[in-house]
Amino acid sequence: MQTREIVLARRPDGKARADDFSVQARELAPLQAGCVRLRALYWAVDPGMRSRLGGVRSYVEPVALGGVVGGAAVAQVLESRSERFVAGDLVTGLLGWREAGDFPEAALKQAPERGTMPASALLGLLGTPGMTAFFGMRDVGCVQAGETVLVTSAAGAVGAAAGQFARLMGARVTGVAGSDAKVEWLTGEAGFADAFNYKTIDDMAAELGRRFPEGIDVLFDNVGNRMVDAALPHMKVRGRIVVCGQTEDYSVAPQERHGIRNTSHLISKRLRVEGLLAYDHAARYGEAIAQINTWWREGRLVVREDISHGFDSLPAAFVDLFDGKTFGRRLVAASRGQ
């Protein structure tokens, strides 16, 4: 059986470009014992991949030049020589940008219970974005009823889930997004109490002071240092800053990134700043999935997806993440009608 893979042709300089990637064909060898052969249905397209493309080692290894671009996917088992999986099963895992492939059973997870949610939700509310948002708000942000919460990149997969979860925990949530359409969706369908378009704001710190006259209890940030620095003067005493993502900083050399200057507030307000990785909470994914499924059945959650179709559209879908063209969870489906 032949498959195609998308590999890193060169390391991006600044923002990624579609021609930083190339497609190569490969013949699959006979399936080995303890392995399964998969056909991808959906691929996740995540901004956090940018640092790995640049050769930066973080909590996962960087993508090697000529190596298959990593990333999560939902796939169906075509053939199995494993006792854990049978043909037809849906699985998830870090399968990378490949149409099909063979994987050891230990690298895969059986798709969790999703009720009436589409299979794409396995890469959204029931996948890493949902787990990040749930544990980020509940365990890291420690959100309490009646608190004020600010979520940046609020119309993205993690931000939209995080804001809705905080709302369901009883908080008053304000979102920051990059277009008026996104603001309208956040305050309409997603139920945020307030939202604004950062592209129309000249002075972010002043805007936060106006919108949070009593201060911010929890900042859930997906943008980077500039946003954290603007929010620091407006945090309440013993406020919490959850550092989830740094979309603005991924494509910028470290020496060119905005610094954090308002650090005196860390002391005077006894603030807690904590980075967030969903994988730290993997042992308790089951409880998050159960709660999210309940909220979904009750009609208390909405999701917006931005889906391209066809394996060849993966590079362009990734580039769009950094051009403000994405609205919702960015996915690529193997074919239309999924």
mmCIF file of N, CA, C and O in Angstrom, residues 16 49 53 65 70 82 112 145 147 156 166-169 179 201 263 272 303 308 334:
data_model
loop_
_atom_site.group_PDB
_atom_site.id
_atom_site.type_symbol
_atom_site.label_atom_id
_atom_site.label_comp_id
_atom_site.label_asym_id
_atom_site.label_seq_id
_atom_site.Cartn_x
_atom_site.Cartn_y
_atom_site.Cartn_z
ATOM 1 N N ALA A 16 5.582 30.984 8.710
ATOM 2 C CA ALA A 16 5.685 29.815 7.832
ATOM 3 C C ALA A 16 5.033 30.093 6.495
ATOM 4 O O ALA A 16 4.083 30.878 6.387
ATOM 5 N N MET A 49 2.752 24.184 16.679
ATOM 6 C CA MET A 49 3.686 23.450 15.834
ATOM 7 C C MET A 49 4.791 24.370 15.298
ATOM 8 O O MET A 49 5.896 23.897 14.968
ATOM 9 N N LEU A 53 8.839 23.533 14.163
ATOM 10 C CA LEU A 53 9.359 23.643 12.800
ATOM 11 C C LEU A 53 10.660 24.441 12.767
ATOM 12 O O LEU A 53 11.507 24.240 11.896
ATOM 13 N N LEU A 65 14.571 18.331 9.653
ATOM 14 C CA LEU A 65 14.502 18.635 8.229
ATOM 15 C C LEU A 65 14.314 17.334 7.449
ATOM 16 O O LEU A 65 15.038 16.356 7.669
ATOM 17 N N GLY A 70 4.656 16.708 12.494
ATOM 18 C CA GLY A 70 3.876 16.053 13.534
ATOM 19 C C GLY A 70 2.482 16.636 13.651
ATOM 20 O O GLY A 70 2.089 17.544 12.921
ATOM 21 N N SER A 82 -2.991 -6.235 16.285
ATOM 22 C CA SER A 82 -2.993 -5.878 17.699
ATOM 23 C C SER A 82 -4.224 -6.470 18.361
ATOM 24 O O SER A 82 -5.294 -6.556 17.731
ATOM 25 N N PRO A 112 -12.582 8.317 22.539
ATOM 26 C CA PRO A 112 -13.476 8.305 23.695
ATOM 27 C C PRO A 112 -14.937 8.436 23.289
ATOM 28 O O PRO A 112 -15.257 8.771 22.144
ATOM 29 N N ALA A 145 -16.997 30.918 40.871
ATOM 30 C CA ALA A 145 -18.209 31.646 40.493
ATOM 31 C C ALA A 145 -18.092 33.104 40.931
ATOM 32 O O ALA A 145 -17.608 33.408 42.022
ATOM 33 N N GLU A 147 -16.175 35.396 39.537
ATOM 34 C CA GLU A 147 -14.908 36.020 39.180
ATOM 35 C C GLU A 147 -14.950 36.573 37.759
ATOM 36 O O GLU A 147 -15.812 36.218 36.947
ATOM 37 N N GLY A 156 -10.483 31.049 18.982
ATOM 38 C CA GLY A 156 -9.766 29.847 18.591
ATOM 39 C C GLY A 156 -10.285 28.635 19.333
ATOM 40 O O GLY A 156 -11.142 28.738 20.227
ATOM 41 N N ALA A 166 -15.380 28.518 31.619
ATOM 42 C CA ALA A 166 -15.374 29.482 32.719
ATOM 43 C C ALA A 166 -16.779 30.026 32.959
ATOM 44 O O ALA A 166 -17.196 30.223 34.110
ATOM 45 N N ARG A 167 -17.496 30.301 31.874
ATOM 46 C CA ARG A 167 -18.893 30.750 32.017
ATOM 47 C C ARG A 167 -19.726 29.718 32.753
ATOM 48 O O ARG A 167 -20.513 30.053 33.647
ATOM 49 N N LEU A 168 -19.568 28.454 32.393
ATOM 50 C CA LEU A 168 -20.329 27.393 33.042
ATOM 51 C C LEU A 168 -19.912 27.180 34.491
ATOM 52 O O LEU A 168 -20.664 26.608 35.284
ATOM 53 N N MET A 169 -18.719 27.642 34.839
ATOM 54 C CA MET A 169 -18.255 27.606 36.231
ATOM 55 C C MET A 169 -18.714 28.831 37.015
ATOM 56 O O MET A 169 -18.383 28.988 38.186
ATOM 57 N N SER A 179 -11.482 39.989 14.903
ATOM 58 C CA SER A 179 -12.400 40.547 13.915
ATOM 59 C C SER A 179 -13.747 40.806 14.582
ATOM 60 O O SER A 179 -14.080 40.220 15.617
ATOM 61 N N ILE A 201 -7.964 48.477 18.661
ATOM 62 C CA ILE A 201 -7.510 49.081 19.918
ATOM 63 C C ILE A 201 -6.089 49.622 19.751
ATOM 64 O O ILE A 201 -5.180 48.897 19.345
ATOM 65 N N THR A 263 6.498 43.752 35.915
ATOM 66 C CA THR A 263 6.658 42.637 36.856
ATOM 67 C C THR A 263 6.475 43.039 38.315
ATOM 68 O O THR A 263 6.298 42.172 39.174
ATOM 69 N N ARG A 272 -0.060 34.746 40.649
ATOM 70 C CA ARG A 272 0.498 33.439 40.273
ATOM 71 C C ARG A 272 0.458 33.322 38.755
ATOM 72 O O ARG A 272 -0.592 33.502 38.138
ATOM 73 N N VAL A 303 -19.644 24.937 19.268
ATOM 74 C CA VAL A 303 -18.314 24.798 18.689
ATOM 75 C C VAL A 303 -18.347 25.342 17.268
ATOM 76 O O VAL A 303 -19.358 25.209 16.571
ATOM 77 N N SER A 308 -10.768 22.637 6.137
ATOM 78 C CA SER A 308 -10.376 22.500 4.739
ATOM 79 C C SER A 308 -10.482 21.031 4.358
ATOM 80 O O SER A 308 -10.573 20.159 5.232
ATOM 81 N N ALA A 334 -9.954 14.557 5.356
ATOM 82 C CA ALA A 334 -9.412 13.820 4.224
ATOM 83 C C ALA A 334 -10.298 13.930 2.992
ATOM 84 O O ALA A 334 -9.814 13.944 1.864
#
